CSV table of C-alpha atoms in Angstrom, one decimal:
chain,number,residue,atom,x,y,z
A,1,MET,CA,107.6,76.0,160.5
A,2,ALA,CA,110.2,75.1,157.9
A,3,TYR,CA,110.4,71.8,156.0
A,4,GLU,CA,112.5,70.5,153.2
A,5,GLU,CA,111.2,69.2,149.9
A,6,LEU,CA,112.5,65.8,148.9
A,7,ILE,CA,112.1,63.9,145.6
A,8,ILE,CA,111.7,60.2,145.7
A,9,GLY,CA,112.1,58.1,142.5
A,10,ALA,CA,113.7,61.1,140.7
A,11,GLY,CA,113.7,60.9,136.9
A,12,SER,CA,111.2,58.1,136.8
A,13,GLU,CA,107.5,58.1,135.9
A,14,TRP,CA,106.9,57.8,139.7
A,15,GLU,CA,108.9,60.8,140.7
A,16,THR,CA,107.2,62.1,143.8
A,17,LEU,CA,107.6,65.3,146.0
A,18,VAL,CA,107.4,64.8,149.7
A,19,LEU,CA,107.6,67.4,152.5
A,20,ASP,CA,110.1,66.4,155.1
A,21,ALA,CA,108.8,66.8,158.7
A,22,ARG,CA,111.4,64.5,160.4
A,23,SER,CA,113.3,67.4,162.0
A,24,HIS,CA,110.2,68.6,163.9
A,25,ALA,CA,109.6,65.6,166.1
A,26,SER,CA,110.5,62.0,166.7
A,27,TRP,CA,107.1,60.5,166.0
A,28,SER,CA,108.0,56.9,166.7
A,29,GLN,CA,110.8,54.9,168.3
A,30,PRO,CA,113.6,53.7,166.1
A,31,PHE,CA,113.6,49.9,165.8
A,32,GLY,CA,117.1,49.6,164.4
A,33,ARG,CA,118.0,49.1,160.7
A,34,ARG,CA,116.4,46.5,158.5
A,35,LEU,CA,118.6,43.4,158.3
A,36,SER,CA,119.5,44.2,154.7
A,37,GLY,CA,118.2,46.2,151.8
A,38,HIS,CA,114.6,47.2,151.3
A,39,PRO,CA,111.5,46.2,153.2
A,40,GLU,CA,109.3,43.4,151.9
A,41,ARG,CA,106.0,45.2,152.2
A,42,ILE,CA,104.4,48.7,152.3
A,43,PHE,CA,101.4,48.9,154.6
A,44,TRP,CA,98.7,51.4,154.0
A,45,HIS,CA,97.0,52.8,157.1
A,46,HIS,CA,94.7,55.7,157.9
A,47,SER,CA,94.7,58.1,160.8
A,48,VAL,CA,91.0,58.3,161.9
A,49,TYR,CA,91.4,62.0,162.5
A,50,PRO,CA,89.0,64.4,160.8
A,51,VAL,CA,90.6,66.1,157.8
A,52,LYS,CA,90.8,69.9,157.6
A,53,ASP,CA,91.8,71.5,154.3
A,54,LEU,CA,94.9,73.3,155.4
A,55,ASP,CA,98.0,74.6,153.5
A,56,PRO,CA,101.2,72.7,154.2
A,57,ASP,CA,102.5,75.1,156.9
A,58,GLU,CA,99.2,74.7,158.8
A,59,GLN,CA,99.3,70.9,158.2
A,60,LEU,CA,102.7,70.7,159.8
A,61,LYS,CA,101.6,72.8,162.8
A,62,TRP,CA,98.7,70.4,163.2
A,63,LEU,CA,100.9,67.3,163.0
A,64,VAL,CA,103.3,68.7,165.6
A,65,SER,CA,100.6,70.0,168.0
A,66,THR,CA,98.4,66.8,167.8
A,67,ILE,CA,101.2,64.3,168.4
A,68,PRO,CA,104.5,65.9,169.3
A,69,SER,CA,106.4,62.7,169.9
A,70,GLY,CA,106.2,59.3,171.5
A,71,THR,CA,106.6,55.6,171.2
A,72,TYR,CA,103.6,55.2,168.9
A,73,GLY,CA,103.0,58.9,168.0
A,74,TRP,CA,102.7,59.0,164.2
A,75,PRO,CA,104.0,55.5,163.6
A,76,TYR,CA,104.1,55.8,159.9
A,77,ASN,CA,106.9,56.7,157.5
A,78,PHE,CA,104.7,58.8,155.3
A,79,MET,CA,101.3,60.6,155.6
A,80,ALA,CA,99.1,61.5,152.7
A,81,TRP,CA,97.0,64.6,153.6
A,82,PRO,CA,94.1,65.1,151.3
A,83,GLY,CA,93.1,68.7,150.4
A,84,GLU,CA,90.6,70.0,147.9
A,85,GLY,CA,91.6,68.1,144.8
A,86,ALA,CA,95.3,67.7,145.8
A,87,THR,CA,97.2,65.6,148.3
A,88,THR,CA,100.3,66.7,150.4
A,89,LEU,CA,102.7,63.9,151.1
A,90,TRP,CA,104.7,64.1,154.4
A,91,TYR,CA,107.8,62.2,155.3
A,92,LEU,CA,107.4,61.6,159.1
A,93,ASN,CA,109.8,58.8,160.1
A,94,ASP,CA,113.0,57.6,158.4
A,95,VAL,CA,112.4,54.5,156.3
A,96,ASP,CA,115.7,53.0,157.4
A,97,GLU,CA,115.3,53.4,161.2
A,98,HIS,CA,111.7,54.0,162.1
A,99,HIS,CA,109.3,51.3,161.0
A,100,ALA,CA,105.6,51.0,160.9
A,101,HIS,CA,103.8,49.8,164.0
A,102,THR,CA,101.9,47.0,162.2
A,103,TYR,CA,101.4,44.0,164.4
A,104,GLY,CA,104.2,41.5,163.6
A,105,ASN,CA,105.5,43.6,160.7
A,106,ASN,CA,107.3,46.4,162.5
A,107,ASN,CA,110.3,46.1,160.1
A,108,GLN,CA,108.3,47.3,157.1
A,109,THR,CA,107.3,50.7,155.7
A,110,ALA,CA,103.9,52.4,156.1
A,111,ILE,CA,102.0,55.2,154.3
A,112,CYS,CA,99.1,56.7,156.2
A,113,ALA,CA,96.1,58.2,154.6
A,114,HIS,CA,95.1,61.1,156.8
A,115,GLY,CA,91.4,60.8,157.7
A,116,ASN,CA,88.9,58.3,158.9
A,117,TYR,CA,88.1,55.8,156.1
A,118,GLU,CA,86.3,53.2,158.2
A,119,THR,CA,83.0,54.6,157.2
A,120,THR,CA,83.7,56.8,154.1
A,121,GLU,CA,85.7,56.2,150.9
A,122,PRO,CA,88.9,58.1,150.6
A,123,PRO,CA,89.1,60.8,147.8
A,124,GLU,CA,90.4,59.4,144.5
A,125,HIS,CA,93.3,61.9,144.5
A,126,LEU,CA,94.4,60.6,147.9
A,127,VAL,CA,94.5,57.0,146.7
A,128,ALA,CA,96.3,58.1,143.5
A,129,ALA,CA,98.9,60.0,145.5
A,130,MET,CA,99.5,57.0,147.7
A,131,TRP,CA,100.0,54.7,144.7
A,132,HIS,CA,102.4,57.2,143.2
A,133,LEU,CA,104.4,57.4,146.4
A,134,THR,CA,104.4,53.6,146.5
A,135,GLY,CA,105.7,53.4,143.0
A,136,ALA,CA,108.4,56.0,143.8
A,137,LEU,CA,109.6,54.0,146.8
A,138,GLN,CA,109.8,50.8,144.7
A,139,VAL,CA,111.9,52.7,142.1
A,140,MET,CA,114.1,54.0,144.9
A,141,TRP,CA,114.6,50.5,146.3
A,142,GLY,CA,114.7,48.8,142.9
A,143,ALA,CA,112.2,46.2,144.0
A,144,GLN,CA,108.6,45.3,143.6
A,145,LEU,CA,107.0,45.3,147.0
A,146,GLU,CA,103.8,43.8,148.3
A,147,VAL,CA,101.2,46.5,149.3
A,148,LEU,CA,98.8,45.6,152.1
A,149,PRO,CA,96.1,47.4,154.1
A,150,HIS,CA,96.9,47.5,157.9
A,151,ARG,CA,94.1,45.0,158.6
A,152,ALA,CA,95.8,42.4,156.5
A,153,VAL,CA,97.7,41.3,159.6
């Protein structure tokens, strides 16, 4: 399966590479454009699925075969997939049209940590990659955004 590589926050200290999976499925329903400009918040979620250390091609196959599409499918804009010592960042749903399914905050942006972190701590490199992507998005939008865990609502 093919995917494009995109750079967010190009030229900044937060420059981040994401793999674009948007052409493979429509993982959430569009909720229309934001009223104007950037979101106010970035929500951090987690998937609760067990993590397998797969290369990016296999990760994409897993994403597509696990949830091919749907109203709530993968309702995040980005997914951070932890591997052995490295994290792959996936762009799943367009930040301008597909918003996070976060109760009462569906017009915001979400980054999902792949894995079940209800009972275990996420790997440090996963958290670092999510912060780096968060910084890149803030550079892209030219705004400091509030970052909240999904249970904050």
